[in-house]
Tab-separated table of C-alpha atoms and ligand atoms in Angstrom:
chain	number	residue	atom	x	y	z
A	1	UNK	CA	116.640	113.177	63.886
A	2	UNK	CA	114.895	111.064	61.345
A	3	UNK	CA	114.432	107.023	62.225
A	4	UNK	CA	117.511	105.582	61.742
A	5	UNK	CA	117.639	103.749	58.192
A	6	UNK	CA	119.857	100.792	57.034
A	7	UNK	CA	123.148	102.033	55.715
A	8	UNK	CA	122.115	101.357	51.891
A	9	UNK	CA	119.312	103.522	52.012
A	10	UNK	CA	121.173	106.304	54.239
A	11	UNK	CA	124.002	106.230	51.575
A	12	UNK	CA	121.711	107.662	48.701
A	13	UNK	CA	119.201	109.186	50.614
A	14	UNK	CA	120.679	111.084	53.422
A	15	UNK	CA	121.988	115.061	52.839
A	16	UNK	CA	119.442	114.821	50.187
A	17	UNK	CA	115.779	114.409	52.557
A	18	UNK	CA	114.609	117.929	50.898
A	19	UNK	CA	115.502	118.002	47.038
A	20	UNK	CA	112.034	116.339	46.450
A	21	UNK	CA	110.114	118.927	48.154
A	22	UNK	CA	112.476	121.421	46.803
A	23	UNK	CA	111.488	120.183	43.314
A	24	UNK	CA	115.077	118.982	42.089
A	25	UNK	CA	116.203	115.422	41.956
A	26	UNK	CA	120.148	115.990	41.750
A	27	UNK	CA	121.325	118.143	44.451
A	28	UNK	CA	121.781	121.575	44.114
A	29	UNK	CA	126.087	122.747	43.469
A	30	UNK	CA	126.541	126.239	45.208
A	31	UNK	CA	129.426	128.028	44.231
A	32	UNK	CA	128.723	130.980	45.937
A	33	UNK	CA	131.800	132.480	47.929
A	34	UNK	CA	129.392	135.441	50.019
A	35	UNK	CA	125.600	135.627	50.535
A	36	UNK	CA	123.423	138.357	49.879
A	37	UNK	CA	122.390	140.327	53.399
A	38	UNK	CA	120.380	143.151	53.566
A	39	UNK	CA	119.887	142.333	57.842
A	40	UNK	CA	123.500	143.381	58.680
A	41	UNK	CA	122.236	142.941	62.538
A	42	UNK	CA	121.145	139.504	62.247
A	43	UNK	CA	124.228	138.659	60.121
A	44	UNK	CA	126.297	139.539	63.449
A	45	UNK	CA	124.281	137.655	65.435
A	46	UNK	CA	124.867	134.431	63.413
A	47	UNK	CA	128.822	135.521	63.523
A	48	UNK	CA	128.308	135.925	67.154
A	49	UNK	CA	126.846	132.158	67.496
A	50	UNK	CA	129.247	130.621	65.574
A	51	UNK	CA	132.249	132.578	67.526
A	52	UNK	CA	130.758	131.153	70.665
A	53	UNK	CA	129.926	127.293	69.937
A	54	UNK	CA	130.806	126.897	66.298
A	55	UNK	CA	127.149	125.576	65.378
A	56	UNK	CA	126.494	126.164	61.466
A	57	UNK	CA	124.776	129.454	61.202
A	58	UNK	CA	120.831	129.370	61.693
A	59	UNK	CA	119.501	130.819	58.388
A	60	UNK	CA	121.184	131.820	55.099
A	61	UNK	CA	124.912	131.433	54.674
A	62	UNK	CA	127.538	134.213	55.462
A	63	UNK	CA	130.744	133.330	53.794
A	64	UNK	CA	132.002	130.233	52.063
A	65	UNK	CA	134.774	129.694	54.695
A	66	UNK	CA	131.813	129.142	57.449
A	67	UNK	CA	129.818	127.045	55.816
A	68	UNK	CA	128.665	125.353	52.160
A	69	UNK	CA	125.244	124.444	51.549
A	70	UNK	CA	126.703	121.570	48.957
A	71	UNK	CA	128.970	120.463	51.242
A	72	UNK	CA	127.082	120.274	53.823
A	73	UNK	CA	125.079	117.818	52.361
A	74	UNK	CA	127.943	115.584	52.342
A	75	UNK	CA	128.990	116.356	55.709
A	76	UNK	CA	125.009	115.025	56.706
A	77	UNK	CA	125.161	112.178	54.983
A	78	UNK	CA	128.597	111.034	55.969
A	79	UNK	CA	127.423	111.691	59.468
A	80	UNK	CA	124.933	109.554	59.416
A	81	UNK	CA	126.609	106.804	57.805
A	82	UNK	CA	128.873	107.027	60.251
A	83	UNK	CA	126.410	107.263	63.100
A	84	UNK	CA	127.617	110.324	64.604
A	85	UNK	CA	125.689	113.711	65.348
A	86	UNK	CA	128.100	115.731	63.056
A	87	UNK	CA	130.700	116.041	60.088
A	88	UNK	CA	133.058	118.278	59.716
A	89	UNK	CA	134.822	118.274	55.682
A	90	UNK	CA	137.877	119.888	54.977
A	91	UNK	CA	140.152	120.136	51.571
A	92	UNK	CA	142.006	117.041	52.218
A	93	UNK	CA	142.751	114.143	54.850
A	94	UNK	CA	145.772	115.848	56.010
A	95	UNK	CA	143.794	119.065	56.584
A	96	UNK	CA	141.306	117.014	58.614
A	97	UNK	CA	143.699	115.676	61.337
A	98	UNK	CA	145.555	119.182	60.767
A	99	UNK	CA	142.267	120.955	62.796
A	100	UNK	CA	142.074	118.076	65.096
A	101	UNK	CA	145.428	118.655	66.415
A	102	UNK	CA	144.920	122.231	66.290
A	103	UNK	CA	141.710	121.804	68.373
A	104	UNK	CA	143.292	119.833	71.255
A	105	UNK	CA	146.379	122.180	71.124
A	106	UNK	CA	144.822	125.332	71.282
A	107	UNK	CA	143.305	123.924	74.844
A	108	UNK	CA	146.411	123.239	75.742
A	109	UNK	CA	146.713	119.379	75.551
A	110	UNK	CA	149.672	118.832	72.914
A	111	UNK	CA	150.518	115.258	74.065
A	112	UNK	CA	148.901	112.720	71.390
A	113	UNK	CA	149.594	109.192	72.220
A	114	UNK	CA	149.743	107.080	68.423
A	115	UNK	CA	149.718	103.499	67.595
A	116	UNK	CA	151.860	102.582	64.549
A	117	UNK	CA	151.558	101.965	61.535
A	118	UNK	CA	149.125	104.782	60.755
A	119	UNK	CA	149.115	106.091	57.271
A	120	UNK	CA	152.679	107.666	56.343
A	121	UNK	CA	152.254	111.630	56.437
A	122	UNK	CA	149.954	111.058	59.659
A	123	UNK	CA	152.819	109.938	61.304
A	124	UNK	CA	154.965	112.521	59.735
A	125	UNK	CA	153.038	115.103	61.165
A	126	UNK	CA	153.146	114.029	64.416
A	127	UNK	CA	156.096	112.830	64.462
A	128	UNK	CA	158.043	115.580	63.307
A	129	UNK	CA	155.871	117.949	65.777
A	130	UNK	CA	154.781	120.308	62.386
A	131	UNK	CA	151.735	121.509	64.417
A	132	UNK	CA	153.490	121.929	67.904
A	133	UNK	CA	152.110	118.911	69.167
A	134	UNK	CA	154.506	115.870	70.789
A	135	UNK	CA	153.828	112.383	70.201
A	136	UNK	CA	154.140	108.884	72.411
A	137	UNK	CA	154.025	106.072	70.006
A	138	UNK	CA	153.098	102.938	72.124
A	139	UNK	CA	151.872	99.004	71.573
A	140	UNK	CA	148.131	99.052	71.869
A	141	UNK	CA	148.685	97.408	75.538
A	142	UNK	CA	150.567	100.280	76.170
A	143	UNK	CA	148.130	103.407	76.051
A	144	UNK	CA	146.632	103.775	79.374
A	145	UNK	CA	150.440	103.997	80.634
A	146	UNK	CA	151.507	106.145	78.239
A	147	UNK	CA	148.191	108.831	78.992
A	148	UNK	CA	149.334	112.264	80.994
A	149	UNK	CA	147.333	115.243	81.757
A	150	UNK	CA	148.177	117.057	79.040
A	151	UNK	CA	147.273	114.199	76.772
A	152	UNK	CA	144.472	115.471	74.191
A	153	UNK	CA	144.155	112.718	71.827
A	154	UNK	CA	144.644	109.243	71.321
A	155	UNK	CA	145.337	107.982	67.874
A	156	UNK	CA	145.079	104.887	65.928
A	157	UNK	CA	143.989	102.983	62.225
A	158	UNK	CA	142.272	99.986	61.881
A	159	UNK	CA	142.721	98.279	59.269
A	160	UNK	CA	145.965	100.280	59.221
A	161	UNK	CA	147.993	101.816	56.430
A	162	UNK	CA	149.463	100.185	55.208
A	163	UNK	CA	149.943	96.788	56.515
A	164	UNK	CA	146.102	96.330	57.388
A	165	UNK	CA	147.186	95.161	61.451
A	166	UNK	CA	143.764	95.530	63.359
A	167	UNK	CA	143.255	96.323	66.548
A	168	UNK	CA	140.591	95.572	68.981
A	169	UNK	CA	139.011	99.305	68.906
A	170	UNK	CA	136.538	98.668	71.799
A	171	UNK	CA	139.689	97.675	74.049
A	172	UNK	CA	141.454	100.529	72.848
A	173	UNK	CA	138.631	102.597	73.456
A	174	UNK	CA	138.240	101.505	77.080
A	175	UNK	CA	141.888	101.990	77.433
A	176	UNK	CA	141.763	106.012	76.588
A	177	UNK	CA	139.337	106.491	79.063
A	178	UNK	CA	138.390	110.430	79.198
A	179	UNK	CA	140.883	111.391	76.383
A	180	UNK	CA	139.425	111.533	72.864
A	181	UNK	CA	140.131	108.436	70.938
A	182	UNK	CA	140.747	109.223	66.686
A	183	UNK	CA	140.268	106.127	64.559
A	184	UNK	CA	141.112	106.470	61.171
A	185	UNK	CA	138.330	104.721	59.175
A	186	UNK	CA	139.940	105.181	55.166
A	187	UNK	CA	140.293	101.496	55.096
A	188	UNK	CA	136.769	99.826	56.580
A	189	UNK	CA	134.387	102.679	55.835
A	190	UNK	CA	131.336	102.724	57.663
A	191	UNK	CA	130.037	100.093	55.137
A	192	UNK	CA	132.823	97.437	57.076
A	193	UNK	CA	133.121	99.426	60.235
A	194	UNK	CA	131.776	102.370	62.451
A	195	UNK	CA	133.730	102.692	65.277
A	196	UNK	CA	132.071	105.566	67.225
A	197	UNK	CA	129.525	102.345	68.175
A	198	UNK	CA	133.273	100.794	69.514
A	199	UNK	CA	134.092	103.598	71.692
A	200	UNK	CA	135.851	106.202	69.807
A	201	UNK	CA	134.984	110.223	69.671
A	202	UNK	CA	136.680	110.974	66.256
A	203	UNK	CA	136.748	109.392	63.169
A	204	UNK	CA	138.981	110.350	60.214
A	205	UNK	CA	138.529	109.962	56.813
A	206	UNK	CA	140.421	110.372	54.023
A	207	UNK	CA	137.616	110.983	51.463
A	208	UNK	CA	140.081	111.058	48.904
A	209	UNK	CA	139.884	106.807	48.947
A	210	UNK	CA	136.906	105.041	49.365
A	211	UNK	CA	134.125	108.027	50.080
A	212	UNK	CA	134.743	109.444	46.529
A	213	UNK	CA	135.443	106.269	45.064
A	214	UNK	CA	136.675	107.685	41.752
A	215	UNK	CA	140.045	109.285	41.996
A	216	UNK	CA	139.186	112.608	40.586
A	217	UNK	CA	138.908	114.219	44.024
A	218	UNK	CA	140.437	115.176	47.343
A	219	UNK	CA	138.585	116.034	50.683
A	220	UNK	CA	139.008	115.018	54.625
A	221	UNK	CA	135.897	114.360	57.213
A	222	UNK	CA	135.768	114.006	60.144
A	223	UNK	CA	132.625	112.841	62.137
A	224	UNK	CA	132.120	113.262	65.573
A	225	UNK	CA	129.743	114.793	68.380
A	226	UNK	CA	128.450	118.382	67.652
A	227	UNK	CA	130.518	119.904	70.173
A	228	UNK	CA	133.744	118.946	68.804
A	229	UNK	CA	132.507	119.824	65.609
A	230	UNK	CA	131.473	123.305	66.680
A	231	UNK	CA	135.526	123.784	67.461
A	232	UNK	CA	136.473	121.854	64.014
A	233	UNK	CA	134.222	124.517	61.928
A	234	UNK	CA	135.786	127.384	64.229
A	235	UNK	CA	139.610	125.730	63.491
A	236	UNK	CA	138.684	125.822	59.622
A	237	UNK	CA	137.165	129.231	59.563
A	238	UNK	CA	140.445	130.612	60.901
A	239	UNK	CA	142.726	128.301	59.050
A	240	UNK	CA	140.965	127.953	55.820
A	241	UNK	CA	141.223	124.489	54.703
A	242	UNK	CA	137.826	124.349	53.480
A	243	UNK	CA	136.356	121.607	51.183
A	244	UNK	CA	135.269	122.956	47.869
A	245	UNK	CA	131.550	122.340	46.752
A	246	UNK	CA	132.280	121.003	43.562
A	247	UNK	CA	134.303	118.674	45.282
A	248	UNK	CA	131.427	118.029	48.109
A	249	UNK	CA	129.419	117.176	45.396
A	250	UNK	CA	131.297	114.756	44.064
A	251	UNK	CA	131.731	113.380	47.513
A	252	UNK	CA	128.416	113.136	48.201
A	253	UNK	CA	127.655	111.109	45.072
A	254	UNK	CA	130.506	109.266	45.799
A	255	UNK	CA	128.267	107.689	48.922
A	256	UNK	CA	125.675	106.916	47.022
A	257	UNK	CA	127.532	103.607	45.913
A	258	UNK	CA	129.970	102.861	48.756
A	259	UNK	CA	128.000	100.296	49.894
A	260	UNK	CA	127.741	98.470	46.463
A	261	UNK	CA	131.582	99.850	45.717
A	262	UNK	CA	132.803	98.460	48.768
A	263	UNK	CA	131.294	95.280	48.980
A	264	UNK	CA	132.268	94.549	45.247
A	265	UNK	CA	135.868	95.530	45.513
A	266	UNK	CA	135.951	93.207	48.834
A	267	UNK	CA	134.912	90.265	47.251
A	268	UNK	CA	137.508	90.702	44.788
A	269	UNK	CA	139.981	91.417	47.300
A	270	UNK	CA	139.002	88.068	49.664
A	271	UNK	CA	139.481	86.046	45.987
A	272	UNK	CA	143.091	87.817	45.398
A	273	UNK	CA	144.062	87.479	48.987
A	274	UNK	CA	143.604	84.196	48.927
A	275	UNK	CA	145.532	82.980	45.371
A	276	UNK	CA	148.038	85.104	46.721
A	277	UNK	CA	148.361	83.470	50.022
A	278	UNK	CA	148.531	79.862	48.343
A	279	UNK	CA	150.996	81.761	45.815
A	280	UNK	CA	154.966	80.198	46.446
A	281	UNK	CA	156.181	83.747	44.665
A	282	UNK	CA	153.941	85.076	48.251
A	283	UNK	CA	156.075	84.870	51.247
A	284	UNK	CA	153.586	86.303	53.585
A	285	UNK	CA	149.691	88.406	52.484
A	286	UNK	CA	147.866	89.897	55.018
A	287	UNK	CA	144.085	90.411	54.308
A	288	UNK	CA	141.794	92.209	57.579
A	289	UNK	CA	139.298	89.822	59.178
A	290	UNK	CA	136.747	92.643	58.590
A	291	UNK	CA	137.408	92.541	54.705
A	292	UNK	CA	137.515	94.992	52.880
A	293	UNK	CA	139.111	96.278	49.790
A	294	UNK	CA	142.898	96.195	50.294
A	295	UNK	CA	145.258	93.538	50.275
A	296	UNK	CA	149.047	93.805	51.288
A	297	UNK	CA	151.704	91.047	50.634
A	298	UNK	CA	155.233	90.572	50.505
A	299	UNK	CA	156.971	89.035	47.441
A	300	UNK	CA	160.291	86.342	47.828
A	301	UNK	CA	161.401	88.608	44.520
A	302	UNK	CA	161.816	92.058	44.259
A	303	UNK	CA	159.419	93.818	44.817
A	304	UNK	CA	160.118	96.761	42.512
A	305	UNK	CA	159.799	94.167	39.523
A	306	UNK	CA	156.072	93.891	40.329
A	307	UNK	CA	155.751	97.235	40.264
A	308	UNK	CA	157.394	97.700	37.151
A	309	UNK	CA	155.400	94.945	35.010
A	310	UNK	CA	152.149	95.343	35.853
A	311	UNK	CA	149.612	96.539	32.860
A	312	UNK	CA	146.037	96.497	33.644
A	313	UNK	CA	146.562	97.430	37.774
A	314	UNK	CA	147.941	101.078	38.169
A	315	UNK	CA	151.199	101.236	39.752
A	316	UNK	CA	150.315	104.862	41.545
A	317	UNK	CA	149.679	106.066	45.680
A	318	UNK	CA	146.331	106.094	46.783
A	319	UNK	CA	143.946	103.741	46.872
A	320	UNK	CA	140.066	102.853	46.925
A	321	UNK	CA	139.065	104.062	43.471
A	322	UNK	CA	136.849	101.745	41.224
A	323	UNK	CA	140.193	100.797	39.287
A	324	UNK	CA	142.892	98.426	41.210
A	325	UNK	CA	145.994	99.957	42.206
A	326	UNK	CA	149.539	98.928	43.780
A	327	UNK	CA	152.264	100.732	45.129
A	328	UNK	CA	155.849	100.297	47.015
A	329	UNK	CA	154.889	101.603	50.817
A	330	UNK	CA	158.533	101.591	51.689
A	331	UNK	CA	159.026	103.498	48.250
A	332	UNK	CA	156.155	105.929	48.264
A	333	UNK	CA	153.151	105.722	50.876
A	334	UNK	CA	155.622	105.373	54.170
A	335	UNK	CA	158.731	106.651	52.087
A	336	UNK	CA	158.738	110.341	54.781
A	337	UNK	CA	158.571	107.565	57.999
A	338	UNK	CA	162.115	107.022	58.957
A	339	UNK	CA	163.219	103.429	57.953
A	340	UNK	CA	163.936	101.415	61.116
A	341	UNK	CA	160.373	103.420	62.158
A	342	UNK	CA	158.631	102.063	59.531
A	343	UNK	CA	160.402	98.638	59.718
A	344	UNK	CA	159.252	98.312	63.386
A	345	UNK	CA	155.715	98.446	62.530
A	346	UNK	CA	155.785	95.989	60.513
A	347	UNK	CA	155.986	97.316	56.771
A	348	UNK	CA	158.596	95.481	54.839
A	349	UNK	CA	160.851	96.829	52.439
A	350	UNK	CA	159.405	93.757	50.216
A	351	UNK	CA	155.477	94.951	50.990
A	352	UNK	CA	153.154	95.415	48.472
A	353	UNK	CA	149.933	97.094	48.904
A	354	UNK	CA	147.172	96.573	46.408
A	355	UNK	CA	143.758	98.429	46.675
A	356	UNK	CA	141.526	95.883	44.871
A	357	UNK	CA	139.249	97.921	42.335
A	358	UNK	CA	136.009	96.557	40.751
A	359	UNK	CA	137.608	94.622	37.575
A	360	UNK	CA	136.744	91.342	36.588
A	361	UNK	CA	139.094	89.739	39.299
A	362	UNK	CA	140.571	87.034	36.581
A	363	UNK	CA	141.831	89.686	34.653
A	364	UNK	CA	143.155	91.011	37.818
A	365	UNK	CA	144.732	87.591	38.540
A	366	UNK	CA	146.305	87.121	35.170
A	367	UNK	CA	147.923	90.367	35.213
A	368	UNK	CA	149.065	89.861	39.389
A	369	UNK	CA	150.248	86.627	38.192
A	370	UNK	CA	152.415	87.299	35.109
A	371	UNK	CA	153.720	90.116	36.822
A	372	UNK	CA	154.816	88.222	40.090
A	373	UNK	CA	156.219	85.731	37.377
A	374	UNK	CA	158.450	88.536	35.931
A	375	UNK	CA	159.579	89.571	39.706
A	376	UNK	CA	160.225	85.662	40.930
A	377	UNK	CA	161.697	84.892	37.398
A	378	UNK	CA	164.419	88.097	37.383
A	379	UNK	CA	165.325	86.973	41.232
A	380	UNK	CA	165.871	83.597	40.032
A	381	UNK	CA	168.214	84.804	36.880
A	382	UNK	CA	169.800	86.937	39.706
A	383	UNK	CA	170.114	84.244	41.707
A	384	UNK	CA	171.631	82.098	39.526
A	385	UNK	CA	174.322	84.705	38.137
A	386	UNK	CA	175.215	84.577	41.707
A	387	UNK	CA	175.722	81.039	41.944
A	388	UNK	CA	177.629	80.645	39.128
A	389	UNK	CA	180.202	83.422	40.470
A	390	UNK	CA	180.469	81.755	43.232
B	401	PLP	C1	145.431	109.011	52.233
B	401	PLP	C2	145.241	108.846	53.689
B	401	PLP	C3	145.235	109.955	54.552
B	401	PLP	C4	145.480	111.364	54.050
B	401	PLP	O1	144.449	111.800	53.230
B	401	PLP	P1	144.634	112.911	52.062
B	401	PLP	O2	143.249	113.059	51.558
B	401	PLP	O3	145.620	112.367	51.078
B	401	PLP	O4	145.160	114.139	52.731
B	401	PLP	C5	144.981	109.733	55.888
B	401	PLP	N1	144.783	108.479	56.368
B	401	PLP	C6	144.799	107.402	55.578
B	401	PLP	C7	144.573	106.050	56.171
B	401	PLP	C8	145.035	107.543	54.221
B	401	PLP	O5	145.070	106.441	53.443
């Protein structure tokens, strides 16, 4: 391995360490689905190799469902961002934590012990046991209790989806002892964040947010140690869920300006979070002590009405694209969690979560305010009508 670099010059020089010497400045997009062999008995031997350990294939590629030369790039530069030996990138989020269950189940260890609130169809999935696996959803205090022998991973977000409740992921850590622990890092990045150097084996990404930055595309990571990679890249030869290389990419350009994204969108979001907070239309905003991009807050009006009159932010799911964004959790995000579930954890029916984009943030303001004025100014009219029936 190289000498470890500072994150800003990893993020546009990592996955790309050869394109100089290889005489190209932009890297290389291969959309091949098979390679070219005319050393069938060497081919088997990288087949055999990867059916033993899962390492990427020594020498040419095989097959586009091993391995991408494109994506691969991304998958070394998002490992080293994160500060892990190895990446694994699949089509989507969901497909991501898909092969991480399917890793720990196929060795038998089905039990996954979860903190809520993680991101709505995470807990859908384990919750309603899609993949065969059976979740304990516990307090962080509670973990080390709630650990059996058939426990294969521990799982947790921090800042979490979407109320942006943070958890202390060294204690956490300590508390999981042997068993794997998988933080979810959407919400910090590595830029805010890298919580292998806290403790934990896995980390998740939705690449679909922050990594490519854009909203034009859709991809899951995770990083980790090489062996548990090995079994990731065996789980999503058999099952598929590949990341496309136009898609890698995009993802890996997408890195280039996290840093710069990141910290932009957070300085907006600290200036929001804070007019917001000294807001009387704001009942309650919560804004992660590690910063970061998103804000959530709750609204004495309804909530809907926000929704509903904004113009310049988006109203759409998602988040962490260069344009600002809001949505309804209880609505849309968390809508598949079950109500008193998703209650419990903390996300209101009157939450709002905003993913703070890279606008001039008092044309953000003007439009947050004039459409919390609509909301607070409809609740009053409502109010009022009920007054005056009595
Ligand atoms: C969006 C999201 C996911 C799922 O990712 P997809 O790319 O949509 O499959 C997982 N975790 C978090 C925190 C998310 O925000």
């Amino acid at each position: 391995m190289p000498a470890p670099r500072a994150l800003a010059t990893e993020a546009v020089h990592a996955g790309r360490d050869d394109l100089a010497r290889q005489g190209v400045h932009a890297p290389p997009i291969d959309l091949s689905t098979t390679y070219p062999s005319y050393d069938s008995r060497g081919e088997a031997a990288r087949i055999d190799a990867f059916a033993a350990d899962g390492a990427e294939p020594e020498g040419p590629p095989v097959y586009g469902r091993l391995g991408n030369p494109t994506v691969a790039r991304f998958e070394t530069a998002l490992a080293r961002l994160e500060g892990t030996e190895s990446a694994v990138a699949f089509a989507t989020g969901m497909a991501a934590l898909s092969a991480v269950l399917l890793v720990r189940n196929a060795m038998g260890l089905r039990h996954v012990v979860a903190v809520r609130p993680l991101y709505g169809c995470s807990d859908h999935l384990l919750t309603a046991g899609l993949l065969g696996s059976e979740v304990t959803w516990v307090d962080p205090a509670g973990i080390a209790d709630a650990l059996r022998p058939d426990t294969g991973l521990v799982m947790v977000e921090s800042p979490a989806n979407p109320t942006l409740a943070e958890l202390d992921l060294r204690a956490v850590a300590h508390a999981c002892g042997s068993v794997p622990l998988l933080a979810d890092n959407t919400f910090a990045t590595p830029v805010l964040q890298r919580p292998v150097e806290q403790g934990a084996r896995l980390v998740l990404h939705s690449a679909t947010k922050y990594l490519g930055g854009h909203g034009d595309v859709m991809g899951g990571v995770v990083a980790c140690d090489e062996e548990f990679a090995g079994r990731l890249r065996q789980v999503r030869f058999a099952t598929g869920g590949v990341l496309h290389p136009l898609a890698g990419y995009l993802l890996l350009r997408g890195l280039s300006t996290l840093p710069v994204r990141v910290r932009a969108a957070s300085s907006n979001a600290a200036e929001l979070a804070g007019r917001l907070a000294a807001d009387p239309r704001v009942t309650c905003v919560h804004y992660p002590r590690i910063g970061g991009a998103m804000v959530a807050f709750e609204v004495a009006g309804d909530p809907h009405d926000v929704i509903a009159s904004v113009r310049l932010i988006t109203p759409a799911v998602s988040l962490g694209s260069v344009d600002t964004l809001i949505q309804h959790p209880a609505s849309i995000s968390h809508r598949i969690v079950d109500a008193d579930d998703r209650r419990g954890a903390g996300v209101s029916d009157r939450l709002l979560r905003l993913s703070v984009g890279l606008e001039d943030v008092e044309d953000l303001w003007a439009d947050l305010d004039r459409a919390l004025g609509t909301a607070s100014g409809r609740g009053r009219v409502l109010r009022e009508a009920a007054v005056a029936n009595g």
